[in-house]
XYZ file of C-alpha atoms in Angstrom:
745
model
C 45.718 -39.431 -0.289
C 43.099 -41.758 -1.690
C 42.332 -44.394 0.923
C 41.486 -48.085 0.437
C 38.108 -47.365 1.991
C 37.357 -44.796 -0.767
C 38.239 -47.292 -3.430
C 36.138 -49.936 -1.723
C 33.161 -47.581 -1.692
C 33.727 -46.860 -5.417
C 33.874 -50.563 -6.182
C 30.731 -51.191 -4.120
C 28.950 -48.486 -6.078
C 29.444 -50.455 -9.294
C 27.246 -53.144 -7.910
C 24.516 -51.078 -6.271
C 23.899 -48.103 -8.616
C 22.808 -47.680 -12.181
C 25.462 -45.027 -12.468
C 29.009 -46.081 -13.482
C 31.796 -44.917 -11.301
C 35.461 -45.512 -12.242
C 37.936 -45.349 -9.367
C 40.220 -42.329 -9.289
C 43.122 -42.488 -11.706
C 45.972 -43.101 -9.270
C 48.612 -42.239 -11.839
C 47.921 -38.542 -11.449
C 48.604 -38.766 -7.723
C 51.798 -40.781 -8.168
C 53.524 -37.819 -9.885
C 51.502 -34.796 -8.650
C 51.262 -35.488 -4.929
C 51.307 -31.819 -3.887
C 48.493 -30.886 -6.243
C 46.517 -34.006 -5.259
C 46.873 -33.226 -1.588
C 45.616 -29.647 -2.082
C 42.661 -31.013 -4.181
C 41.527 -33.494 -1.548
C 40.445 -30.714 0.801
C 38.739 -28.673 -1.831
C 35.106 -28.189 -2.832
C 35.790 -30.047 -6.067
C 36.900 -33.216 -4.216
C 33.731 -32.992 -2.046
C 31.282 -31.978 -4.783
C 29.616 -35.364 -4.683
C 30.336 -38.415 -2.445
C 28.626 -41.646 -1.527
C 26.568 -41.203 1.624
C 28.670 -42.607 4.491
C 29.720 -41.638 7.973
C 32.822 -39.986 6.415
C 30.796 -37.787 4.098
C 27.413 -37.058 5.736
C 27.412 -33.901 7.843
C 23.725 -33.704 8.679
C 22.120 -34.685 11.987
C 20.092 -37.794 11.047
C 18.484 -38.149 14.408
C 14.806 -37.567 13.567
C 15.033 -33.840 12.780
C 14.002 -32.092 9.583
C 12.074 -29.221 8.003
C 9.002 -28.525 5.836
C 8.983 -27.489 2.205
C 5.815 -26.368 0.402
C 3.523 -28.243 2.784
C 5.593 -31.492 2.813
C 7.577 -32.500 5.887
C 11.016 -34.035 5.554
C 12.324 -36.109 8.489
C 15.897 -37.439 8.484
C 16.933 -40.546 10.378
C 19.319 -43.531 10.449
C 18.373 -47.132 9.899
C 21.297 -49.429 10.620
C 24.039 -48.087 8.288
C 21.582 -46.319 5.992
C 20.594 -42.733 5.928
C 16.816 -42.251 5.531
C 14.421 -39.490 4.662
C 10.598 -39.728 5.230
C 8.573 -37.302 3.139
C 5.048 -36.645 4.287
C 2.912 -34.741 1.774
C -0.007 -32.424 2.722
C -2.358 -35.386 2.529
C -0.364 -37.049 5.306
C 0.910 -39.746 2.895
C 4.486 -40.745 3.614
C 7.244 -41.968 1.211
C 10.531 -43.323 2.456
C 13.849 -43.038 0.581
C 17.456 -43.945 1.249
C 20.008 -41.140 0.880
C 22.387 -42.293 -1.817
C 24.843 -39.402 -2.172
C 25.966 -36.210 -0.493
C 26.149 -33.098 -2.607
C 28.626 -30.410 -1.588
C 29.606 -29.737 1.955
C 29.665 -26.041 2.821
C 27.870 -23.758 3.599
C 25.102 -26.271 2.709
C 25.151 -29.947 2.110
C 22.300 -31.411 -0.013
C 21.351 -35.079 -0.318
C 20.328 -37.202 -3.323
C 17.648 -39.847 -3.436
C 16.751 -42.216 -6.310
C 13.456 -41.901 -8.160
C 12.089 -44.184 -10.841
C 13.530 -43.869 -14.342
C 17.165 -43.463 -13.153
C 16.422 -40.005 -11.735
C 18.319 -38.750 -8.725
C 16.597 -35.940 -6.882
C 18.410 -33.240 -4.878
C 16.275 -32.671 -1.785
C 15.117 -29.060 -1.198
C 15.911 -29.493 2.561
C 19.638 -29.118 3.076
C 21.918 -29.312 6.065
C 23.333 -25.893 7.076
C 26.928 -26.977 7.805
C 28.093 -23.615 9.084
C 29.068 -23.408 12.773
C 26.202 -22.889 15.189
C 27.600 -19.467 16.072
C 26.963 -18.393 12.454
C 23.428 -19.744 12.441
C 24.277 -23.166 11.090
C 23.949 -26.787 12.246
C 20.316 -27.022 11.330
C 18.035 -28.477 8.611
C 17.199 -25.752 6.184
C 14.412 -25.260 3.578
C 15.780 -23.797 0.336
C 12.538 -21.870 -0.082
C 11.343 -22.418 -3.575
C 7.854 -22.461 -4.889
C 8.649 -25.668 -6.821
C 7.505 -29.058 -5.508
C 10.344 -31.179 -4.166
C 10.138 -33.654 -7.097
C 10.216 -30.915 -9.790
C 12.616 -31.539 -12.720
C 14.533 -28.391 -11.576
C 15.765 -30.391 -8.617
C 16.648 -33.496 -10.638
C 20.363 -34.176 -10.333
C 20.701 -35.628 -13.863
C 19.213 -32.472 -15.405
C 20.311 -29.602 -13.210
C 23.352 -30.563 -11.213
C 25.313 -33.613 -12.439
C 27.381 -32.008 -15.199
C 29.298 -29.830 -12.802
C 29.593 -32.088 -9.783
C 31.070 -35.160 -11.469
C 33.767 -35.799 -14.073
C 33.091 -36.719 -17.720
C 29.390 -37.253 -17.128
C 27.239 -39.072 -19.679
C 23.623 -38.092 -19.039
C 22.114 -40.729 -21.346
C 18.580 -39.440 -21.311
C 15.839 -41.207 -23.306
C 13.181 -38.670 -24.277
C 10.734 -41.366 -25.225
C 10.737 -43.070 -21.838
C 11.799 -40.014 -19.865
C 14.418 -42.052 -18.178
C 18.121 -41.758 -17.485
C 21.032 -44.166 -17.560
C 23.584 -41.656 -16.246
C 27.237 -42.598 -15.983
C 30.334 -40.710 -14.961
C 34.072 -41.245 -15.136
C 34.665 -40.080 -11.534
C 32.074 -39.272 -8.911
C 33.471 -35.772 -8.049
C 35.288 -32.965 -9.899
C 38.612 -34.610 -10.415
C 41.826 -34.096 -12.525
C 40.428 -34.763 -15.951
C 37.398 -32.493 -15.339
C 39.762 -29.491 -15.785
C 42.812 -30.943 -17.557
C 40.988 -33.218 -20.017
C 41.747 -36.788 -21.085
C 45.223 -37.872 -19.995
C 45.792 -40.710 -22.478
C 48.178 -38.688 -24.599
C 49.963 -37.461 -21.495
C 50.519 -40.960 -20.389
C 51.854 -41.859 -23.798
C 54.179 -38.879 -23.534
C 55.429 -40.241 -20.207
C 55.916 -43.741 -21.611
C 57.882 -42.240 -24.534
C 60.354 -40.708 -22.103
C 58.864 -37.187 -22.304
C 59.929 -36.070 -25.837
C 60.459 -32.301 -26.097
C 58.624 -32.259 -29.445
C 55.348 -32.564 -27.467
C 54.520 -28.910 -26.604
C 52.240 -29.509 -23.656
C 53.391 -32.793 -22.265
C 50.951 -34.673 -24.431
C 47.959 -32.485 -23.665
C 46.350 -30.553 -26.563
C 46.601 -27.215 -24.687
C 47.846 -25.735 -21.424
C 46.121 -24.255 -18.438
C 49.346 -22.564 -17.286
C 48.162 -19.122 -18.292
C 48.974 -17.069 -15.116
C 51.563 -15.113 -17.141
C 54.316 -12.689 -16.283
C 53.349 -9.425 -14.719
C 55.500 -6.264 -14.526
C 55.139 -3.049 -12.596
C 56.594 -0.393 -14.861
C 58.050 2.874 -13.585
C 55.374 5.290 -12.633
C 52.644 2.780 -12.926
C 50.259 1.940 -10.102
C 48.970 -1.377 -11.611
C 51.103 -4.215 -12.959
C 50.756 -5.130 -16.589
C 50.832 -8.495 -18.240
C 53.685 -9.047 -20.638
C 51.596 -10.988 -23.073
C 47.972 -12.031 -23.470
C 46.913 -15.515 -22.299
C 47.748 -18.002 -25.087
C 44.301 -19.112 -25.959
C 42.085 -18.425 -22.925
C 41.896 -22.175 -22.266
C 41.711 -21.564 -18.536
C 38.531 -19.544 -18.858
C 37.157 -22.182 -21.213
C 37.883 -24.935 -18.716
C 36.522 -23.118 -15.685
C 33.472 -21.734 -17.486
C 32.230 -25.152 -18.421
C 30.710 -25.139 -14.917
C 31.379 -21.657 -13.481
C 28.986 -19.926 -15.850
C 25.284 -19.622 -16.360
C 25.202 -21.309 -19.723
C 23.670 -23.831 -22.120
C 25.902 -26.724 -23.129
C 26.265 -27.017 -26.902
C 28.961 -29.649 -27.020
C 31.204 -31.827 -24.937
C 34.151 -29.901 -23.445
C 37.707 -30.718 -24.138
C 40.872 -28.807 -23.233
C 41.575 -27.627 -26.751
C 38.081 -26.099 -27.308
C 37.369 -22.375 -27.169
C 34.631 -21.340 -24.783
C 32.220 -20.666 -27.657
C 32.624 -24.175 -28.998
C 31.109 -25.932 -25.989
C 28.893 -23.459 -24.125
C 26.400 -20.639 -24.910
C 27.024 -18.246 -21.988
C 24.073 -16.094 -20.844
C 24.349 -12.462 -21.707
C 23.565 -9.430 -19.512
C 19.799 -9.460 -19.136
C 17.165 -9.697 -16.364
C 16.638 -11.571 -14.158
C 20.277 -12.818 -14.161
C 21.861 -9.403 -14.086
C 21.067 -5.841 -13.208
C 21.412 -3.440 -16.138
C 24.957 -2.478 -15.178
C 25.967 -6.155 -15.111
C 25.947 -6.686 -11.437
C 24.869 -10.223 -10.406
C 21.252 -10.688 -9.544
C 20.387 -14.302 -10.223
C 22.951 -17.088 -9.716
C 25.318 -16.670 -12.652
C 28.354 -18.663 -11.372
C 31.056 -16.035 -11.914
C 32.305 -16.335 -15.555
C 29.790 -14.005 -17.149
C 30.559 -11.377 -14.515
C 34.292 -11.775 -14.861
C 34.063 -11.375 -18.698
C 32.628 -7.898 -18.129
C 35.610 -6.753 -15.988
C 38.698 -4.686 -16.671
C 40.625 -7.522 -15.015
C 39.629 -9.855 -17.825
C 40.449 -7.283 -20.454
C 43.898 -6.791 -18.830
C 44.664 -10.499 -19.094
C 43.918 -11.611 -15.546
C 42.979 -15.295 -15.435
C 41.301 -17.368 -12.699
C 44.563 -18.756 -11.324
C 46.006 -15.289 -10.748
C 43.654 -15.064 -7.722
C 42.697 -18.701 -7.011
C 45.012 -21.612 -6.369
C 43.473 -24.060 -8.895
C 43.804 -27.317 -6.872
C 42.846 -26.214 -3.355
C 40.579 -23.396 -4.768
C 41.841 -21.151 -1.954
C 42.747 -17.499 -2.594
C 46.393 -16.715 -3.354
C 46.515 -14.306 -0.431
C 44.254 -13.065 2.357
C 42.531 -9.690 2.452
C 43.837 -6.811 0.415
C 47.100 -8.650 -0.101
C 45.334 -10.518 -2.895
C 44.687 -7.346 -4.851
C 47.978 -5.720 -4.026
C 49.711 -8.485 -5.918
C 49.143 -6.136 -8.884
C 47.712 -2.890 -7.417
C 50.315 -0.746 -5.609
C 49.210 -0.666 -1.960
C 50.437 2.854 -1.403
C 47.969 4.050 -4.027
C 45.023 1.692 -3.516
C 45.204 0.312 0.044
C 44.831 3.691 1.755
C 42.070 5.763 3.266
C 42.506 8.284 0.518
C 41.459 5.600 -2.004
C 38.815 3.620 -0.169
C 37.557 6.372 2.166
C 37.444 4.245 5.253
C 39.586 3.784 8.367
C 42.486 1.494 7.500
C 41.787 -2.187 8.268
C 38.257 -1.318 9.423
C 34.961 -2.487 7.886
C 34.712 -1.070 4.342
C 38.489 -0.845 3.849
C 38.700 -4.197 2.116
C 38.864 -4.032 -1.650
C 36.086 -6.685 -2.005
C 33.739 -4.668 0.151
C 33.426 -2.053 -2.572
C 34.407 -3.871 -5.768
C 33.002 -7.347 -5.123
C 29.781 -7.015 -3.143
C 28.005 -10.215 -2.143
C 24.629 -11.553 -3.153
C 23.144 -14.308 -1.032
C 21.790 -17.407 -2.730
C 19.997 -20.399 -1.221
C 19.423 -18.375 1.900
C 22.947 -18.533 3.366
C 25.431 -18.837 0.474
C 27.111 -15.508 -0.169
C 28.773 -15.142 -3.655
C 30.905 -12.193 -4.708
C 30.383 -10.228 -7.876
C 33.337 -10.812 -10.232
C 32.876 -7.788 -12.519
C 34.982 -5.711 -10.101
C 32.723 -2.655 -10.517
C 32.938 0.714 -8.955
C 30.225 1.610 -6.446
C 27.764 4.047 -8.016
C 24.919 5.177 -5.757
C 23.679 7.517 -8.477
C 22.554 4.452 -10.517
C 20.504 3.376 -7.512
C 18.719 6.739 -7.502
C 18.244 6.772 -11.287
C 17.750 3.166 -12.213
C 17.123 1.253 -8.932
C 20.446 -0.617 -9.362
C 22.062 -1.736 -6.074
C 25.288 -0.212 -4.940
C 27.995 -1.528 -2.574
C 27.935 1.530 -0.340
C 24.399 0.964 0.825
C 24.964 -2.771 1.250
C 27.063 -1.818 4.242
C 25.477 1.499 5.148
C 22.013 0.094 5.350
C 20.823 2.952 7.588
C 21.698 5.558 4.932
C 20.095 6.567 1.687
C 21.528 6.288 -1.820
C 21.456 10.155 -1.923
C 23.706 10.240 1.143
C 26.059 7.695 -0.423
C 26.177 9.628 -3.728
C 26.881 12.883 -1.900
C 29.593 11.312 0.134
C 31.394 10.041 -2.970
C 31.177 13.504 -4.604
C 32.577 15.187 -1.545
C 35.441 12.709 -1.240
C 36.402 12.564 -4.852
C 35.357 16.084 -5.815
C 33.641 14.706 -8.959
C 30.259 12.916 -9.417
C 30.128 9.219 -10.152
C 29.753 8.558 -13.847
C 26.909 6.168 -14.716
C 27.941 3.285 -17.004
C 26.404 4.127 -20.391
C 25.186 0.559 -20.816
C 23.609 0.637 -17.344
C 21.484 3.636 -18.281
C 20.521 2.335 -21.727
C 19.831 -1.282 -20.632
C 17.822 -0.005 -17.707
C 15.578 2.055 -19.986
C 15.125 -0.824 -22.368
C 14.449 -3.492 -19.759
C 12.011 -1.437 -17.746
C 10.041 -0.497 -20.943
C 11.093 3.130 -20.628
C 11.932 3.455 -24.339
C 15.249 3.404 -26.073
C 17.185 5.771 -28.295
C 18.783 3.812 -31.119
C 21.844 6.106 -31.236
C 22.671 5.304 -27.617
C 22.414 1.578 -28.180
C 24.614 1.793 -31.287
C 27.293 3.671 -29.448
C 27.638 0.679 -27.078
C 27.597 -1.893 -29.856
C 30.255 0.004 -31.835
C 32.586 0.668 -28.861
C 35.236 -2.007 -29.363
C 36.919 -0.937 -26.107
C 34.002 -2.432 -24.166
C 34.061 -6.054 -23.240
C 32.434 -8.320 -25.882
C 29.769 -9.536 -23.523
C 28.480 -5.969 -22.957
C 28.423 -5.244 -26.769
C 26.664 -8.567 -27.404
C 24.133 -7.754 -24.739
C 23.417 -4.469 -26.497
C 23.018 -6.164 -29.848
C 20.310 -8.568 -28.636
C 18.333 -5.483 -27.428
C 18.444 -3.811 -30.788
C 15.251 -3.886 -32.938
C 16.366 -4.526 -36.443
C 12.690 -5.089 -37.488
C 11.679 -1.454 -36.736
C 14.860 0.465 -37.108
C 17.163 0.519 -40.223
C 20.189 1.797 -38.257
C 19.991 -1.230 -35.962
C 19.988 -3.532 -38.975
C 23.007 -1.783 -40.524
C 24.863 -2.068 -37.221
C 23.988 -5.777 -36.942
C 25.281 -6.387 -40.513
C 28.542 -4.619 -39.568
C 29.034 -6.686 -36.384
C 28.690 -10.006 -38.283
C 32.413 -9.435 -39.051
C 33.480 -8.660 -35.502
C 36.524 -10.497 -34.100
C 34.502 -11.705 -31.048
C 32.383 -14.853 -31.559
C 30.057 -13.678 -28.820
C 29.436 -10.400 -30.752
C 28.933 -12.267 -34.036
C 26.465 -14.620 -32.407
C 24.451 -11.678 -30.974
C 24.575 -9.983 -34.376
C 23.070 -13.079 -35.989
C 20.404 -13.226 -33.283
C 19.489 -9.609 -34.004
C 18.303 -10.770 -37.470
C 15.435 -12.752 -35.899
C 12.644 -10.294 -37.027
C 14.016 -10.017 -40.575
C 12.377 -11.744 -43.601
C 13.877 -15.059 -44.565
C 15.440 -13.731 -47.765
C 17.325 -11.071 -45.788
C 18.536 -13.674 -43.298
C 19.824 -15.883 -46.196
C 21.550 -12.893 -47.842
C 23.576 -11.901 -44.827
C 23.847 -15.046 -42.717
C 24.511 -17.828 -45.146
C 28.323 -17.353 -45.163
C 28.388 -17.529 -41.372
C 27.213 -21.125 -41.550
C 30.922 -21.815 -41.989
C 31.999 -19.671 -39.037
C 34.760 -21.194 -36.981
C 32.709 -20.768 -33.824
C 30.090 -23.427 -33.131
C 28.039 -20.878 -31.156
C 27.723 -18.722 -34.217
C 26.907 -21.624 -36.542
C 24.102 -22.834 -34.258
C 22.503 -19.409 -34.239
C 22.678 -19.296 -38.019
C 21.153 -22.745 -38.267
C 18.267 -21.727 -36.038
C 17.421 -18.740 -38.308
C 18.046 -20.410 -41.632
C 16.329 -23.814 -41.021
C 13.084 -22.633 -42.648
C 14.956 -22.419 -45.945
C 14.780 -26.169 -46.166
C 11.150 -25.983 -47.103
C 10.758 -22.425 -48.278
C 13.567 -21.996 -50.806
C 13.256 -24.233 -53.863
C 16.150 -22.417 -55.538
C 18.776 -24.209 -53.362
C 20.979 -26.448 -55.450
C 22.231 -29.827 -54.298
C 25.424 -28.406 -52.708
C 23.517 -25.675 -50.907
C 20.948 -28.152 -49.709
C 23.580 -30.469 -48.333
C 25.273 -27.543 -46.624
C 21.991 -26.508 -44.995
C 21.244 -30.132 -43.906
C 24.661 -30.218 -42.195
C 23.886 -26.971 -40.335
C 20.437 -28.186 -39.286
C 21.811 -31.537 -38.070
C 24.507 -29.805 -36.013
C 21.871 -27.566 -34.383
C 19.491 -30.511 -33.760
C 22.312 -32.578 -32.236
C 23.234 -29.660 -29.950
C 19.633 -29.381 -28.765
C 19.348 -33.080 -27.960
C 22.140 -32.647 -25.400
C 19.500 -30.902 -23.194
C 16.420 -32.797 -24.242
C 15.527 -33.415 -20.648
C 14.711 -29.670 -20.290
C 11.280 -28.370 -21.446
C 12.737 -25.138 -22.850
C 15.037 -27.158 -25.157
C 12.132 -29.328 -26.302
C 10.370 -26.077 -27.168
C 13.287 -25.136 -29.407
C 13.302 -28.593 -30.907
C 9.627 -28.299 -31.699
C 10.196 -24.958 -33.486
C 13.034 -26.610 -35.516
C 10.733 -29.443 -36.484
C 8.021 -26.978 -37.595
C 10.568 -24.977 -39.580
C 11.679 -28.170 -41.346
C 8.076 -29.433 -41.952
C 7.990 -32.177 -39.318
C 4.782 -31.230 -37.531
C 4.268 -34.701 -35.961
C 7.726 -34.519 -34.342
C 7.025 -30.962 -33.282
C 3.835 -32.096 -31.455
C 5.742 -34.991 -29.826
C 8.439 -32.602 -28.554
C 5.847 -30.282 -26.962
C 4.045 -33.179 -25.297
C 7.383 -34.444 -23.957
C 7.941 -30.959 -22.478
C 4.562 -31.119 -20.758
C 5.314 -34.568 -19.427
C 8.493 -33.239 -17.812
C 6.751 -30.172 -16.407
C 2.984 -30.127 -16.482
C 2.932 -26.416 -15.810
C 5.310 -25.302 -18.554
C 2.963 -22.802 -20.199
C 4.977 -22.088 -23.449
C 4.513 -25.665 -24.492
C 0.660 -25.294 -24.331
C 0.804 -22.000 -26.262
C 2.973 -23.484 -28.984
C 0.825 -26.585 -29.192
C -2.276 -24.418 -29.639
C -0.442 -22.458 -32.358
C 0.466 -25.733 -34.067
C -3.154 -26.886 -34.131
C -4.290 -23.468 -35.365
C -1.729 -23.639 -38.218
C -3.160 -27.032 -39.170
C -6.754 -25.600 -39.251
C -7.777 -27.355 -36.027
C -9.220 -24.257 -34.401
C -11.509 -26.037 -31.839
C -8.579 -28.166 -30.663
C -6.365 -25.072 -30.440
C -8.838 -23.291 -28.282
C -9.534 -26.344 -26.018
C -5.763 -26.674 -25.450
C -5.619 -23.142 -24.138
C -8.777 -23.537 -21.999
C -7.391 -26.677 -20.433
C -4.071 -24.918 -19.745
C -5.629 -21.837 -18.123
C -7.645 -24.188 -15.870
C -4.501 -26.102 -14.932
C -2.325 -22.944 -14.501
C -4.819 -20.137 -13.729
C -2.216 -17.490 -12.685
C -0.141 -17.686 -15.840
C -0.722 -14.407 -17.665
C 0.779 -15.593 -20.924
C -1.881 -18.320 -21.213
C -4.714 -15.831 -20.755
C -3.135 -13.566 -23.325
C -2.879 -16.453 -25.863
C -6.513 -17.386 -25.026
C -7.636 -13.846 -25.681
C -5.966 -13.833 -29.113
C -7.638 -17.158 -29.886
C -11.076 -15.679 -29.046
C -10.386 -12.627 -31.204
C -9.467 -14.771 -34.143
C -12.773 -16.559 -33.759
C -14.548 -13.154 -33.485
C -15.657 -13.880 -29.910
C -14.749 -10.387 -28.735
C -16.434 -10.426 -25.415
C -14.585 -13.501 -24.219
C -11.389 -12.172 -25.818
C -11.565 -8.832 -23.845
C -12.227 -10.794 -20.691
C -9.189 -13.093 -21.169
C -6.874 -10.198 -22.057
C -8.178 -8.314 -19.029
C -7.066 -11.222 -16.810
C -3.617 -11.265 -18.533
C -3.179 -7.512 -17.939
C -4.271 -7.824 -14.303
C -1.930 -10.739 -13.598
C 1.037 -8.976 -15.221
C 0.228 -5.196 -15.186
C 3.779 -4.237 -16.238
C 3.698 -6.144 -19.536
C 3.472 -3.638 -22.347
C 2.227 -6.130 -24.952
C -0.667 -7.301 -22.757
C -1.734 -3.752 -22.049
C -1.474 -2.781 -25.715
C -3.773 -5.589 -26.882
C -6.107 -4.931 -23.976
C -6.428 -1.299 -24.971
C -6.965 -2.201 -28.616
C -9.639 -4.703 -27.644
C -11.399 -2.166 -25.466
C -11.413 0.497 -28.161
C -12.695 -1.839 -30.860
C -15.541 -3.040 -28.671
C -16.693 0.575 -28.075
C -14.964 1.287 -24.713
C -12.530 3.952 -25.924
C -12.655 5.861 -22.622
C -11.599 2.800 -20.672
C -8.860 2.092 -23.254
C -7.432 5.581 -22.854
C -7.712 5.261 -19.078
C -5.708 2.007 -19.082
C -3.047 3.483 -21.349
C -2.749 6.509 -19.056
C -2.195 4.292 -16.079
C 0.512 2.338 -17.867
C 2.270 5.472 -19.216
C 2.397 6.980 -15.727
C 4.430 3.970 -14.621
C 6.454 3.679 -17.885
C 6.483 7.128 -19.454
C 8.917 6.193 -22.233
C 7.306 3.062 -23.587
C 7.162 3.846 -27.323
C 4.545 1.255 -28.301
C 1.915 2.370 -25.825
C 2.849 6.085 -26.130
C 1.989 5.859 -29.818
C -1.289 4.076 -29.218
C -2.367 6.533 -26.541
C -1.467 9.531 -28.714
C -3.495 8.048 -31.680
C -6.499 7.457 -29.473
C -6.346 10.866 -27.933
C -6.129 12.494 -31.440
C -8.970 10.281 -32.646
C -11.234 11.074 -29.747
C -10.646 14.806 -29.489
C -8.022 15.089 -26.783
C -5.147 16.337 -29.000
C -3.834 18.649 -26.271
C -3.104 15.643 -24.065
C -1.624 13.832 -27.059
C 0.859 16.679 -27.606
C 2.288 16.196 -24.098
C 2.844 12.512 -24.605
C 4.337 13.034 -28.069
C 6.756 15.606 -26.726
C 7.907 13.003 -24.196
C 8.411 10.469 -26.984
C 10.357 13.004 -29.059
C 12.579 13.789 -26.104
C 13.530 10.124 -26.071
C 13.719 9.664 -29.853
C 14.098 13.021 -31.571
C 14.578 11.378 -34.971
C 11.292 9.359 -34.855
C 9.386 10.177 -38.019
C 6.189 8.646 -36.598
C 6.290 10.778 -33.526
C 6.812 13.893 -35.618
C 3.911 13.117 -37.922
C 1.605 12.500 -34.987
C 2.781 15.666 -33.322
C 1.918 17.654 -36.490
C -1.542 16.040 -36.543
C -2.184 16.858 -32.929
C -0.917 20.425 -33.373
C -3.354 20.972 -36.302
C -6.203 19.693 -34.203
C -5.486 22.001 -31.331
C -5.255 25.204 -33.448
C -8.322 27.444 -33.198
C -10.137 28.008 -36.476
C -9.564 31.494 -37.934
């Protein structure tokens, strides 16, 4: 029940905060008392609250913790909650805690900074019981300073902790005037605007309104049947429109917002969900970084079978539908699956729970365990082959992956099968080389989840491989918006005329996600193609405007400003491009891509000294950023200052020794400056670590042939051909090396 005190606090907030808070819509609770009661105890209800004795869990009695050399001390002053922040220079700033943020297992606190910013403190209260290690102030252990934009509530947190948020960011003043409809995650956050529903009620609930006035329904749990002889229940019909996933994924996904959410929108019309790539995911799709569930779930057989969030989670309390294995045996016959024969453990003992094997946990923020929602099968062989974690060794920490793999073979009498995409993605992501045919088999397998196929597409190299281009062209017609978007993205290295030929029609795609990707790649046509007629020009302008508007949603993020700058350059607005880059630097002074792009902009304008000085200043400011030293080395080479260029590239290769591009350029620079032996030595070192890297294998083979070591070149070329037997370049080099090694008659 909403109390008078809560409403009083909400009213008080109107007078003391720049953020607008509208009191909870009581009409929902009048008719939906049971759901409202369940919601009030949920994480959604407590996602954000005004700091008060009823909401603050931390011990504000003078305790605290340190973060990156700054000491945070928490105390009370009358009715206010206070934090004193002492920096390494022993200078102290004092702030009032304005809001609580979450409540378990950690509760964070927000303070107000100039410009309407609210900062989430990196020192949180561990609200777990003392017996579990809680009831303490806890450093979230990041290398970021406490006032970094990554901790800014308006930028990084607000959209998912409050309802119908309006960020209201002003890029020119770098200030916010953020407002919300409701302080926490309330009814309309999931169900959408209720105006039409209230109208339906006032009109005596006419049956002609399909969803009681709402534009769509979240009631997608469906009807499930266990057919004779089956061990898993089947859904009678697919979810109507996947609106439940769309609603939940607006927050429970690692994503980029591309439009405001509403209940009738498909997921690809309001978010750009992150695909399977490092560091967010392991190659098999297991969670690595914090991905917030949806991307994992979309990989699962559960999702393909029609399972929706509310089949397992009660949507108002957010509690599980059942405890333990009873949750899974709603659909999976317990006599088949909840037995030692299936799970290989003593019944009801550790390891016998379905989630132990199929939903292993990863700990974030030090104490917060999140379960993987891809519902994968433990595969220790992938740990041995590709260094991918497995659930077996998460429990059996004293055993080896080889022991776990052998145990599975002995129990099941068959070896674990590695996911094809795990093997292929692993080779690609670790620079071990990639056979095009293997990648294409994943892309073309329509039985695989769309997110896996899309993740394969973005790894294909259409610029170097014709088959990859043909495949991308084919997938432009796929039923899945996610696959179509990835197919468009695969055209990135293609010439502009090829992009226009194949992508122009997709500018009218029904999916906003696809249209935005098309706009990004076709925007240079505005200046580069004089053949566009008035209608085509107007169409392109509409596309570009839609893309620019979508980027502005996140204009408080340096990465988005980088994309805006690229758009401005593509559309011949260099002054705005420079402004966008400088705004990115103002938000984060150590955002190296902004300096690199600014230097490139100056170089394109013929301002070479200014380009070089930009990079020199940046390397002085951020001396351990390898990408800056790499860019500086390129700048020196362009100005024919080879000695300084080699030195800069050497620093880049030392800072990031696993980067194939840095090593490649370093080796080329060494060879061209007369140090061929050192170049070959560096390439040997890299190939020993990454024996299948095609780019550096080719360079090493060419140098060995050039400098009389053809026998060594043959060994490397045979390794290359084992990976890519159809490579014409590898065959030609192999023939050249073979000729050189033949003894003269």
